[in-house]
C-alpha cells in the first residue's frame, strides 16, 4: 500500500509475501534507513546500529555486534548476572506475597531489565549511576522521542519549527543530555577501573583503544555511545515488556496459566537452581511466548527502511528513497495465515515449526534479514529465566474485585499528543496550500496502491494514535504492499510474509538502510549506533564488530551466571511478595531485572549504585518514547522542528539523551578507572578508542562508543489490561499487578 506522509512517499508491506520481498528478496536494496532527525541526535549522528543507514560502517558494526556482543558464548557468560538479578526480583516478590501487596509488574520488570542491562552492558549497578533516580523517565522519554512523529522528517521547511512548538525537540535534547551523562559515567567508570573487562562497554572501549579492529573504521567515543544506546534501550525496554505481556495473557486465561505452570513444575520439580537451559524442556511455555510475541509485537511497525534504488516489488514500482514500513502487527493478524488471529491460542504452534528467529515471514517480532535484531539471544535469555521462576515459585491472582474481563489490554503507542497538536498546525498549512497552484510532470510508475493523499500531510491524518492498527485496516483494502506518504516521506508498508520476505531477504541489501530520524540520531550520538545508522561502510564495520566481538555465542554463554544471579534474586523477591500476598508490579520488576542483567553484562557494573539506579525506568521509558514517537521534523523539514518543540518531543529527547549519556559516562569512567575490566562491551569500545582501533576506515571515538552502547486483592483475570502502549515498542499501557502465591516449589 502506498501512502504519503508530508513530502515522504511511503509503502506499507503487511502480508507474508510482500514482507518477504522487502526483507529477503530485496533485502540489500531495502535495508537502509531514512534520515530520522531525532534518532540521529540520540544515536550520536547515526553512530549506532539501529538507525544507521546501510553502509560499510553499518556492516562492520553489525558484524561486530553479531560476532562480539551477542554471541551465544557471551550471552551465556552473563548468565550469573541474570540469575542474581532475577533472584533479587524473586525476593521482592516473596516480600510482596507475604504482605499481600499488589506488585506493579511493569515498573518492577523494567527495573529488573535495567539492572541486568546496566551490569551486562555497562559494568555497573543501576543504583548509584546517573540514571538511578531517573532511568524510567529517561528510557521512556527516549522511546517516546524515537517513536514520535517528527515533523522535521516529513516537512523539510516547517517541520523543525513544528517539533519545537510541540516540544519534541526539547524532549529529545533532554533525553540526550541524560543519556549522554549516563554513558559518560559508565565509560569513566571503566576507564578508572581496569578490572572491568567482561561487559559490553569494556569491549567497546577496547575497540576504541585499538586492541580490536572494526574493519577499516576507527571506533570513536560517539560510536561507542551510539552502540550503547542500542544495548540499553533494546535490552531494558523489550525484555520487561515481553514478560509483562506474557503474564497479562496468562492471568486472563486461567486454563493456559494452569497448563503452563503444570509443565514448569513437572520439569523443574524440586530443583534449587533454575537455569536458562530449562527452557529447552518447556515446550508449552515456548508456545506461550511465541503467541505473546505474535499478539503483542513490541515493534508493531518496524523502524522504517529506505529503498536504496528503484525497485519492483509485487509488480509495483518502488522509487529510490521511498520509506518502507513493515506492519508486523497486521502480519501477525493475517487471517490467511492465522486462524482466529485475535485469540490467544498457544496451541496453534504445536503442529508447526514457525519460530520468531526471522526465517518464517508469518512471525517476525524481531524482524528479519540484515536489520534483524542481533540481541535476541540476550533478551530472550532473561525472558526465559524470569518466566520460569515466576511460574514455578508462585501462583498468581488478581487484586480483590477485579475480573479477567476488566484487565485493560490496550497498547500505549505514544502518538496521541503529537498527532492532536499536529492536526491543528497542519490545518493552517492545508489552508495555505489551497492558495498555491502546483503543477508537476511525473513519470508514470506502477507504484503500490494506497489511499488518496492530502496536500502536504499526505496520509498522516489516517494514522491515528495506533498506526499499526490503522495501517492494517488500510492494507486490508489496498493490499499487502501499500504506498503511503507522510509529509515529505514516501513510504511503502509490507504486511504479509511474502512482501516482508522481499524486503528483508530478496532485496535486503537495497532495503536495509535507515532513513535519517532526527531524535534517534540525537540519542545515538549522531547515528553512531548499529540500529539507526544508515546502511554504509561504517555500519558494516560496526555490525561486524558487534557480531565478531560483542555478541558471539561464547560471549553470551560467558554471562550466563549473571543472568542466573539476577533471575534468582528476582525469584526471591517474588517469594517475599507471595508470602505477604502483595501484588507485584511486573512491568517495573521485569524492567529492573532486565536492566540489572544488562548493566552487569554490557557495562560491567551493577544497576544498583549506577546513575540509573533510581531513574532507569524513567530514562528507558523516556528514550523509548522518543525513539518511537512521531517526530514532525522527520516528515516536515520546514516546520517539523517547531511542531516537535510544541509537542515537547524535542525537550523529551534532550532529557532522555542527557540521562542516558550521564549513565554511559559513569560506566566508561568506571572502566577507565578500573583497568582490570576488559571483557565487557564498554571495555572493548574503550580499547578501540585508546588504541585508535579502526572501525574499517573509521576512527573510534567516545561518541561511537556511546552510540553502540545504545528491551491488587479481588482482581480477576478478566480485569487485566491487555491494551498496548505504542511507542518505539508496544508495551502494556496499564501496569500489570499480580499477587504471587507461595507454593511447594517456591
XYZ file of C-alpha atoms in Angstrom:
746
model
C 0.000 0.000 0.000
C 1.270 3.472 -0.933
C 0.903 6.374 1.492
C 2.157 9.927 1.540
C 3.263 11.478 4.837
C 4.137 15.094 4.243
C 6.737 15.015 1.479
C 7.637 11.401 2.252
C 6.460 8.672 -0.091
C 5.763 5.565 1.928
C 4.973 1.952 1.148
C 3.484 -0.352 3.755
C 4.053 -4.106 3.497
C 1.672 -6.186 5.590
C 1.401 -9.649 4.036
C 3.898 -12.533 4.252
C 4.521 -12.305 0.518
C 5.256 -8.578 0.347
C 7.156 -8.599 3.629
C 9.318 -11.447 2.329
C 10.053 -9.420 -0.795
C 11.210 -6.482 1.326
C 13.130 -8.396 3.985
C 14.582 -11.193 1.887
C 14.239 -10.944 -1.881
C 15.218 -7.270 -1.989
C 16.788 -7.059 1.461
C 20.016 -5.478 0.243
C 18.064 -2.801 -1.634
C 15.656 -2.104 1.231
C 17.848 -2.385 4.312
C 18.977 1.224 4.585
C 17.372 3.744 6.927
C 15.890 7.130 6.106
C 17.414 10.012 7.999
C 15.303 10.480 11.124
C 16.141 13.760 12.798
C 15.800 12.817 16.442
C 17.057 9.273 16.010
C 20.200 10.825 14.550
C 20.502 13.099 17.557
C 20.064 10.341 20.124
C 22.370 7.947 18.260
C 25.240 10.448 18.146
C 24.650 11.221 14.482
C 23.629 7.700 13.469
C 26.672 6.027 15.007
C 24.510 3.187 16.260
C 23.288 0.007 14.604
C 19.534 0.548 14.648
C 19.206 3.898 12.865
C 22.449 3.970 10.903
C 21.940 3.814 7.115
C 23.136 0.804 5.182
C 26.841 1.446 4.626
C 30.257 -0.070 5.161
C 30.257 1.313 8.688
C 26.894 -0.284 9.409
C 28.162 -3.599 8.045
C 31.168 -3.500 10.355
C 29.083 -2.563 13.392
C 26.571 -5.267 12.560
C 29.362 -7.785 12.222
C 30.893 -6.648 15.493
C 27.517 -6.900 17.204
C 26.871 -10.422 15.975
C 30.405 -11.736 16.414
C 31.389 -9.935 19.624
C 28.435 -8.562 21.537
C 25.641 -11.074 21.185
C 27.323 -14.399 20.592
C 25.970 -17.460 22.356
C 29.134 -17.629 24.429
C 28.864 -14.003 25.550
C 25.170 -14.356 26.355
C 25.944 -17.396 28.499
C 28.844 -15.592 30.151
C 26.348 -13.125 31.620
C 24.078 -15.877 32.931
C 25.236 -15.296 36.510
C 24.181 -11.649 36.303
C 20.718 -12.543 35.085
C 20.421 -15.199 37.780
C 21.484 -12.772 40.514
C 19.101 -10.044 39.405
C 16.202 -12.462 38.950
C 16.924 -13.895 42.396
C 16.713 -10.380 43.831
C 13.476 -9.818 41.925
C 12.062 -13.086 43.288
C 12.975 -11.978 46.823
C 10.982 -8.805 46.278
C 8.015 -10.815 45.013
C 8.263 -13.011 48.121
C 8.060 -9.953 50.353
C 5.056 -8.645 48.453
C 3.400 -12.058 48.659
C 3.909 -12.189 52.432
C 2.307 -8.762 52.800
C -0.357 -9.469 50.157
C 0.695 -6.242 48.442
C -0.064 -5.814 44.713
C 3.055 -5.742 42.566
C 3.390 -3.284 39.709
C 4.971 -5.674 37.243
C 5.512 -3.017 34.570
C 7.722 -0.949 36.837
C 9.447 -3.821 38.626
C 10.206 -5.719 35.437
C 11.602 -2.578 33.850
C 13.843 -2.124 36.860
C 14.881 -5.766 36.620
C 15.758 -5.334 32.949
C 17.593 -2.123 33.727
C 19.619 -3.763 36.460
C 20.630 -6.595 34.159
C 21.462 -4.292 31.256
C 23.499 -1.958 33.457
C 25.599 -4.820 34.752
C 25.894 -6.664 31.445
C 26.374 -3.692 29.178
C 27.827 -1.015 31.415
C 29.613 -2.973 34.115
C 27.888 -1.101 36.898
C 24.807 -1.254 39.065
C 21.860 0.924 38.218
C 21.937 2.097 41.816
C 24.491 4.849 42.094
C 24.502 5.633 38.390
C 23.436 8.867 36.713
C 20.146 7.159 35.895
C 19.488 5.829 39.391
C 16.575 8.172 40.056
C 15.513 8.951 36.507
C 16.100 5.818 34.459
C 12.400 5.100 33.906
C 11.810 8.675 32.833
C 14.893 8.725 30.599
C 14.192 5.386 28.950
C 10.548 6.228 28.465
C 11.477 9.663 27.181
C 13.981 8.187 24.737
C 11.436 5.713 23.421
C 8.861 8.496 23.121
C 11.255 10.644 21.113
C 12.303 7.770 18.859
C 8.695 6.708 18.383
C 7.210 10.172 17.993
C 6.020 11.795 14.816
C 8.853 14.160 13.943
C 7.520 16.857 11.673
C 11.067 17.695 10.560
C 11.298 14.288 8.868
C 8.190 14.891 6.759
C 8.045 18.638 6.207
C 11.506 19.959 5.256
C 10.555 23.617 5.515
C 8.412 23.914 8.624
C 8.991 20.526 10.279
C 11.656 21.679 12.736
C 9.505 24.607 13.772
C 6.570 22.285 14.418
C 8.753 19.974 16.506
C 9.866 22.913 18.625
C 6.284 24.024 19.114
C 5.156 20.529 20.090
C 8.103 20.130 22.443
C 9.586 17.141 20.638
C 12.881 18.929 20.065
C 13.295 19.887 23.716
C 12.242 16.396 24.791
C 14.918 14.903 22.561
C 17.587 17.241 23.906
C 16.612 16.474 27.487
C 16.718 12.727 26.885
C 20.007 13.007 25.010
C 21.606 15.009 27.805
C 20.574 12.493 30.465
C 21.551 9.503 28.347
C 24.894 11.031 27.453
C 25.664 11.757 31.107
C 24.945 8.124 31.949
C 27.177 6.921 29.120
C 29.974 9.239 30.235
C 29.635 7.979 33.790
C 29.774 4.357 32.626
C 32.761 4.946 30.367
C 34.617 6.876 33.052
C 33.924 4.033 35.470
C 35.520 1.583 33.043
C 38.473 3.821 32.295
C 39.171 4.205 36.018
C 38.660 0.544 36.859
C 40.735 -1.666 34.591
C 39.361 -4.795 36.281
C 36.134 -4.323 34.326
C 36.756 -6.481 31.286
C 33.688 -8.624 30.746
C 30.881 -6.207 29.942
C 29.878 -4.540 26.699
C 31.383 -1.136 27.464
C 34.728 -2.767 28.194
C 34.612 -4.441 24.801
C 33.732 -1.205 23.011
C 36.412 0.743 24.868
C 38.884 -1.949 23.914
C 37.965 -1.305 20.294
C 38.375 2.425 20.852
C 41.906 1.855 22.099
C 42.703 -0.166 19.006
C 43.090 -3.527 20.668
C 40.332 -4.828 18.414
C 39.565 -3.564 14.935
C 36.234 -2.661 13.405
C 37.070 -3.362 9.814
C 38.597 -0.262 8.296
C 36.872 2.070 10.766
C 38.349 3.536 13.916
C 35.851 3.370 16.739
C 35.346 6.710 18.489
C 33.584 7.642 21.698
C 30.482 8.664 19.752
C 30.415 5.253 18.085
C 30.652 3.632 21.499
C 27.803 5.718 22.877
C 25.664 5.127 19.810
C 26.045 1.376 20.214
C 25.486 1.636 23.976
C 22.178 3.323 23.231
C 21.031 0.239 21.329
C 22.217 -2.020 24.140
C 20.440 -0.031 26.839
C 17.162 0.654 25.057
C 16.687 -2.710 23.381
C 17.725 -4.672 26.443
C 15.715 -2.841 29.084
C 12.501 -1.989 27.303
C 11.905 -5.175 25.325
C 12.641 -7.905 27.888
C 10.491 -6.393 30.607
C 7.552 -5.657 28.324
C 7.646 -9.139 26.790
C 7.433 -10.752 30.232
C 4.674 -8.334 31.219
C 2.570 -9.249 28.186
C 3.106 -12.968 28.823
C 1.891 -12.616 32.413
C -1.010 -10.445 31.253
C -2.266 -13.089 28.849
C -1.756 -15.867 31.384
C -3.708 -14.098 34.129
C -6.594 -13.533 31.704
C -6.506 -17.157 30.538
C -6.610 -19.374 33.662
C -6.638 -22.581 31.616
C -3.401 -21.665 29.878
C -1.832 -20.461 33.134
C -2.677 -23.742 34.836
C -1.266 -25.803 31.986
C 1.987 -23.871 31.649
C 2.578 -23.902 35.416
C 1.974 -27.641 35.500
C 4.585 -28.110 32.776
C 7.126 -25.877 34.505
C 6.688 -27.559 37.867
C 6.849 -31.030 36.360
C 10.123 -30.242 34.596
C 11.755 -28.216 37.371
C 10.346 -30.283 40.252
C 12.477 -29.617 43.341
C 15.493 -28.044 41.668
C 17.053 -25.310 43.773
C 18.945 -23.833 40.856
C 16.782 -22.846 37.901
C 18.836 -22.165 34.764
C 18.120 -20.730 31.350
C 18.655 -24.135 29.736
C 15.498 -25.398 31.436
C 13.523 -23.633 28.693
C 14.615 -26.373 26.276
C 12.322 -28.819 28.083
C 9.378 -26.434 28.388
C 7.657 -26.753 25.019
C 4.319 -25.284 26.070
C 5.954 -22.269 27.707
C 7.798 -21.642 24.446
C 4.436 -21.729 22.639
C 3.031 -19.208 25.127
C 5.970 -16.886 24.476
C 5.572 -17.224 20.699
C 1.859 -16.475 20.900
C 2.556 -13.436 23.072
C 5.097 -12.124 20.566
C 2.520 -12.694 17.830
C -0.318 -10.887 19.595
C 1.809 -8.115 21.085
C 4.919 -7.500 18.980
C 6.943 -4.824 20.741
C 7.582 -3.164 17.386
C 4.206 -3.316 15.610
C 5.736 -1.162 12.899
C 9.415 -1.910 12.340
C 11.801 1.025 12.167
C 11.295 2.332 8.616
C 13.612 1.220 5.869
C 14.571 3.194 2.811
C 14.871 1.886 -0.722
C 18.416 2.499 -1.939
C 17.403 2.231 -5.588
C 14.336 1.894 -7.800
C 12.710 -1.497 -7.239
C 9.775 -3.516 -8.434
C 8.090 -5.416 -5.618
C 4.962 -7.485 -6.150
C 4.698 -5.931 -9.602
C 4.775 -2.383 -8.245
C 7.443 0.268 -8.725
C 9.190 1.395 -5.555
C 11.227 4.529 -6.127
C 14.601 5.193 -4.588
C 14.346 6.975 -1.212
C 10.840 5.606 -0.591
C 10.292 4.736 3.047
C 9.241 1.145 3.608
C 7.221 0.210 6.667
C 6.777 -3.412 7.719
C 3.459 -3.734 9.534
C 4.280 -6.584 11.906
C 1.034 -6.062 13.803
C -1.004 -6.714 10.645
C 1.301 -9.528 9.561
C 0.715 -11.341 12.841
C -3.049 -10.973 12.424
C -3.270 -12.052 8.803
C -6.424 -14.250 8.652
C -4.957 -16.143 5.704
C -2.114 -17.300 7.933
C -3.583 -17.374 11.432
C -6.919 -18.923 12.344
C -8.847 -16.744 14.783
C -5.912 -14.267 14.856
C -7.256 -12.105 17.704
C -7.472 -15.055 20.121
C -4.606 -16.050 22.412
C -4.053 -19.709 21.457
C -0.533 -21.022 22.203
C -1.534 -24.439 20.849
C -1.507 -23.006 17.316
C 2.291 -23.536 17.380
C 2.017 -27.172 18.414
C 1.949 -28.684 14.926
C 4.217 -26.286 13.028
C 7.833 -25.175 13.049
C 7.147 -21.440 12.895
C 9.627 -19.552 15.066
C 10.465 -15.906 15.753
C 14.083 -16.019 14.586
C 13.480 -14.330 11.233
C 13.173 -17.344 8.946
C 9.370 -17.560 8.971
C 7.771 -14.484 7.445
C 4.491 -15.137 9.201
C 6.057 -14.348 12.594
C 8.656 -11.583 12.748
C 8.597 -9.873 16.172
C 12.331 -9.146 15.859
C 12.426 -8.510 12.124
C 14.419 -10.430 9.545
C 17.297 -10.024 7.147
C 20.243 -7.719 7.654
C 18.316 -5.450 10.009
C 17.109 -8.242 12.271
C 17.694 -7.596 15.975
C 21.088 -9.168 16.809
C 20.436 -9.319 20.546
C 17.556 -11.808 20.533
C 19.567 -14.371 22.458
C 20.496 -11.908 25.195
C 16.957 -10.610 25.636
C 15.166 -13.936 25.444
C 17.584 -15.495 27.937
C 16.285 -13.086 30.573
C 12.685 -13.614 29.455
C 13.033 -17.387 29.790
C 14.785 -17.327 33.159
C 12.360 -14.832 34.667
C 9.192 -16.543 33.451
C 10.346 -19.967 34.635
C 10.946 -18.548 38.112
C 7.657 -16.650 38.218
C 5.608 -19.642 37.110
C 7.479 -22.209 39.186
C 7.754 -20.396 42.503
C 4.462 -18.508 42.678
C 0.765 -18.816 41.996
C -0.876 -15.653 40.732
C -4.184 -13.923 41.261
C -5.724 -10.551 40.536
C -6.372 -7.918 43.219
C -9.685 -8.189 45.039
C -12.656 -7.095 42.961
C -11.001 -7.427 39.567
C -12.030 -9.913 36.941
C -10.293 -11.041 33.784
C -12.648 -9.024 31.594
C -11.643 -5.859 33.459
C -7.998 -6.190 32.516
C -7.050 -3.467 30.055
C -5.308 -4.912 27.002
C -4.818 -1.577 25.276
C -1.416 -0.725 23.834
C 0.196 2.616 24.536
C 1.575 3.998 21.297
C 2.751 7.443 22.250
C 1.437 9.419 19.301
C -1.781 10.834 20.743
C -0.494 14.212 21.962
C 1.726 14.823 18.951
C -0.989 13.940 16.450
C -3.686 16.105 18.068
C -1.467 19.176 18.020
C -0.181 18.344 14.571
C -3.706 18.433 13.158
C -4.187 21.961 14.458
C -0.906 23.176 12.977
C -1.364 21.371 9.695
C -4.872 22.840 9.325
C -3.221 26.190 8.724
C -0.745 24.639 6.312
C -3.570 22.988 4.385
C -5.413 26.291 4.136
C -2.289 27.944 2.770
C -1.713 25.108 0.335
C -5.132 25.689 -1.234
C -3.875 29.108 -2.338
C -0.858 27.622 -4.081
C -1.188 26.103 -7.538
C 1.370 23.431 -8.145
C 1.862 21.558 -11.358
C 4.474 18.917 -11.942
C 5.054 16.296 -14.579
C 5.689 12.960 -13.044
C 6.985 9.792 -14.581
C 4.301 7.129 -14.806
C 5.242 4.327 -12.451
C 3.487 1.246 -11.211
C 3.552 2.201 -7.536
C 1.875 0.030 -4.921
C -1.745 1.031 -4.356
C -2.615 3.291 -1.489
C -5.298 5.629 -0.148
C -5.737 9.155 -1.514
C -3.318 11.714 -0.117
C -3.963 15.190 1.204
C -1.679 18.075 0.219
C 1.439 18.438 2.371
C 0.493 15.926 5.077
C -0.155 13.043 2.699
C -1.721 10.183 4.687
C -0.784 11.338 8.175
C -4.405 12.016 9.043
C -5.131 8.297 8.606
C -2.583 7.069 11.154
C -4.438 7.647 14.395
C -2.826 7.036 17.787
C -2.101 3.376 16.976
C -0.635 3.365 13.441
C -0.157 -0.396 13.244
C -3.904 -0.912 13.644
C -4.846 1.935 11.303
C -2.395 0.789 8.646
C -3.653 -2.770 8.990
C -7.164 -1.620 8.099
C -5.809 0.300 5.123
C -3.756 -2.684 3.927
C -6.860 -4.869 4.046
C -8.297 -2.542 1.434
C -5.222 -1.634 -0.613
C -3.184 -4.814 -0.422
C -0.175 -6.391 1.306
C 2.215 -3.869 -0.253
C 0.870 -0.378 0.215
C 2.184 3.084 -0.581
C 1.755 5.907 1.913
C 3.001 9.468 2.085
C 3.921 11.000 5.431
C 4.704 14.648 4.926
C 7.646 14.630 2.525
C 8.386 10.960 3.081
C 7.296 8.319 0.576
C 6.654 5.085 2.415
C 5.868 1.503 1.500
C 4.299 -0.836 4.046
C 4.791 -4.602 3.780
C 2.267 -6.611 5.780
C 2.414 -10.198 4.539
C 5.154 -12.823 4.871
C 5.745 -12.687 1.126
C 6.136 -8.920 0.984
C 8.207 -8.870 4.148
C 10.435 -11.602 2.727
C 11.074 -9.499 -0.381
C 12.167 -6.556 1.784
C 14.115 -8.471 4.411
C 15.622 -11.160 2.217
C 15.247 -10.859 -1.557
C 16.085 -7.140 -1.626
C 17.695 -6.984 1.799
C 20.775 -5.097 0.617
C 18.725 -2.469 -1.202
C 16.243 -2.075 1.652
C 18.381 -2.427 4.765
C 19.457 1.184 5.149
C 17.815 3.548 7.619
C 16.193 6.882 6.912
C 17.574 9.761 8.916
C 15.410 10.067 12.035
C 16.072 13.256 13.954
C 15.655 12.116 17.531
C 17.130 8.635 17.141
C 20.105 10.432 15.575
C 20.347 12.619 18.668
C 20.056 9.760 21.132
C 22.513 7.590 19.171
C 25.165 10.328 19.159
C 24.711 11.206 15.515
C 23.727 7.717 14.357
C 26.914 6.217 15.777
C 24.995 3.124 16.821
C 24.064 -0.003 14.892
C 20.267 0.090 14.898
C 19.598 3.569 13.470
C 22.774 4.045 11.480
C 22.144 4.023 7.708
C 23.498 1.189 5.631
C 27.056 2.257 4.930
C 30.628 1.139 5.241
C 30.639 2.396 8.810
C 27.505 0.424 9.656
C 29.020 -2.685 8.100
C 32.120 -2.286 10.244
C 30.143 -1.683 13.431
C 27.820 -4.567 12.652
C 30.845 -6.753 12.017
C 32.370 -5.636 15.290
C 29.139 -6.390 17.124
C 28.876 -9.828 15.570
C 32.537 -10.761 15.943
C 33.311 -9.061 19.247
C 30.224 -8.243 21.263
C 27.518 -10.845 20.776
C 29.164 -14.131 19.926
C 27.711 -17.337 21.312
C 30.749 -17.709 23.525
C 30.339 -14.232 24.983
C 26.617 -14.736 25.599
C 27.382 -18.012 27.378
C 30.081 -16.343 29.490
C 27.467 -14.103 31.079
C 25.138 -16.932 31.959
C 25.971 -16.742 35.655
C 24.925 -13.101 35.678
C 21.510 -13.893 34.222
C 21.026 -16.725 36.682
C 22.048 -14.488 39.603
C 19.623 -11.770 38.602
C 16.717 -14.139 37.966
C 17.385 -15.891 41.278
C 17.236 -12.518 43.010
C 14.016 -11.766 41.138
C 12.542 -15.074 42.278
C 13.472 -14.305 45.883
C 11.585 -11.042 45.596
C 8.554 -12.907 44.252
C 8.764 -15.315 47.171
C 8.650 -12.434 49.621
C 5.697 -10.913 47.783
C 3.950 -14.276 47.747
C 4.411 -14.742 51.481
C 2.653 -11.425 52.101
C 0.218 -11.773 49.173
C 1.314 -8.379 47.893
C 0.556 -7.719 44.207
C 3.713 -7.427 42.139
C 4.140 -4.739 39.502
C 5.518 -6.991 36.778
C 6.310 -4.195 34.350
C 8.539 -2.477 36.882
C 10.171 -5.559 38.336
C 10.896 -7.200 34.995
C 12.296 -3.933 33.716
C 14.588 -3.850 36.733
C 15.585 -7.469 36.129
C 16.475 -6.761 32.506
C 18.337 -3.625 33.494
C 20.318 -5.424 36.178
C 21.420 -8.120 33.760
C 22.326 -5.679 31.003
C 24.241 -3.390 33.355
C 26.359 -6.275 34.574
C 26.788 -7.962 31.200
C 27.233 -4.964 28.978
C 28.558 -2.276 31.263
C 30.394 -4.201 33.944
C 28.513 -2.519 36.761
C 25.513 -3.256 38.928
C 22.362 -1.301 38.278
C 22.368 -0.621 41.984
C 24.772 2.204 42.573
C 24.792 3.365 38.954
C 23.498 6.638 37.562
C 20.339 4.781 36.562
C 19.595 3.157 39.909
C 16.622 5.335 40.780
C 15.760 6.664 37.354
C 16.481 3.890 34.894
C 12.803 3.078 34.306
C 12.118 6.726 33.626
C 15.173 7.007 31.382
C 14.395 3.855 29.438
C 10.744 4.818 29.031
C 11.737 8.308 28.008
C 14.257 7.059 25.486
C 11.840 4.526 24.009
C 9.125 7.170 23.798
C 11.459 9.495 21.949
C 12.634 6.745 19.595
C 9.074 5.606 18.952
C 7.364 8.989 18.782
C 6.074 10.712 15.688
C 8.786 13.288 15.061
C 7.384 16.039 12.897
C 10.887 17.117 11.888
C 11.370 13.811 10.054
C 8.368 14.471 7.827
C 8.132 18.252 7.553
C 11.614 19.750 7.077
C 10.417 23.346 7.366
C 8.062 23.360 10.342
C 8.693 19.899 11.782
C 11.188 21.092 14.374
C 8.742 23.732 15.574
C 5.973 21.139 15.904
C 8.240 18.865 17.929
C 9.067 21.717 20.270
C 5.383 22.490 20.712
C 4.551 18.858 21.499
C 7.527 18.596 23.839
C 9.211 15.818 21.884
C 12.416 17.823 21.423
C 12.622 18.529 25.143
C 11.852 14.912 25.991
C 14.603 13.738 23.643
C 17.148 16.045 25.237
C 16.144 14.890 28.702
C 16.448 11.219 27.770
C 19.744 11.794 25.987
C 21.205 13.670 28.936
C 20.257 10.954 31.412
C 21.493 8.172 29.158
C 24.703 9.992 28.330
C 25.458 10.537 32.014
C 24.970 6.830 32.625
C 27.279 5.951 29.747
C 29.839 8.408 31.096
C 29.584 6.779 34.514
C 30.128 3.324 33.024
C 33.010 4.492 30.856
C 34.611 6.361 33.750
C 34.297 3.241 35.880
C 36.075 1.244 33.186
C 38.763 3.880 32.728
C 39.428 3.927 36.474
C 39.388 0.151 36.764
C 41.822 -1.248 34.230
C 41.002 -4.831 35.226
C 37.653 -4.639 33.442
C 38.458 -5.971 29.991
C 35.778 -8.375 28.842
C 32.583 -6.352 28.662
C 31.332 -4.243 25.788
C 32.398 -0.886 27.201
C 35.915 -2.183 27.790
C 36.107 -3.323 24.187
C 34.909 0.012 22.844
C 37.250 1.981 25.109
C 40.101 -0.217 23.991
C 39.277 0.748 20.426
C 39.246 4.399 21.479
C 42.571 4.307 23.311
C 44.440 2.299 20.727
C 42.739 4.111 17.880
C 41.445 0.849 16.524
C 39.787 1.406 13.215
C 36.166 0.545 12.542
C 37.012 -0.262 8.988
C 38.303 3.085 7.762
C 36.714 4.954 10.681
C 38.424 6.115 13.878
C 36.652 5.037 17.046
C 35.616 7.976 19.247
C 33.733 8.324 22.527
C 30.559 9.114 20.612
C 30.907 5.885 18.662
C 31.307 4.041 21.947
C 28.184 5.606 23.411
C 26.245 5.156 20.184
C 26.999 1.442 20.172
C 26.068 1.111 23.852
C 22.762 2.462 22.944
C 14.083 -4.126 25.886
C -4.372 -5.858 43.990
C -6.636 -8.082 46.017
C -10.004 -9.105 44.467
C -8.829 -8.751 40.904
C -9.732 -11.471 38.403
C -8.389 -12.447 35.014
C -10.964 -10.553 33.024
C -9.873 -7.308 34.746
C -6.354 -7.450 33.355
C -5.457 -4.679 30.933
C -4.397 -6.024 27.531
C -4.077 -2.627 25.908
C -0.767 -1.920 24.242
C 1.222 1.248 24.768
C 2.579 2.266 21.399
C 5.958 3.937 21.189
C 9.049 2.510 19.533
C 7.857 -0.755 21.087
C 4.358 -1.805 22.152
C 4.291 -2.459 25.906
C 1.198 -2.643 28.090
C -0.476 0.709 28.561
C -1.526 -0.018 32.157
C 0.990 -1.604 34.577
C 0.347 -5.277 35.313
C -0.058 -6.026 39.012
C -0.267 -9.648 40.167
C -0.079 -11.337 43.551
C 2.436 -14.208 43.730
C 1.364 -17.176 45.841
C 3.877 -19.272 47.776
C 3.840 -22.912 46.628
C 5.748 -26.065 47.453
C 8.168 -25.183 44.647
C 8.898 -21.659 45.902
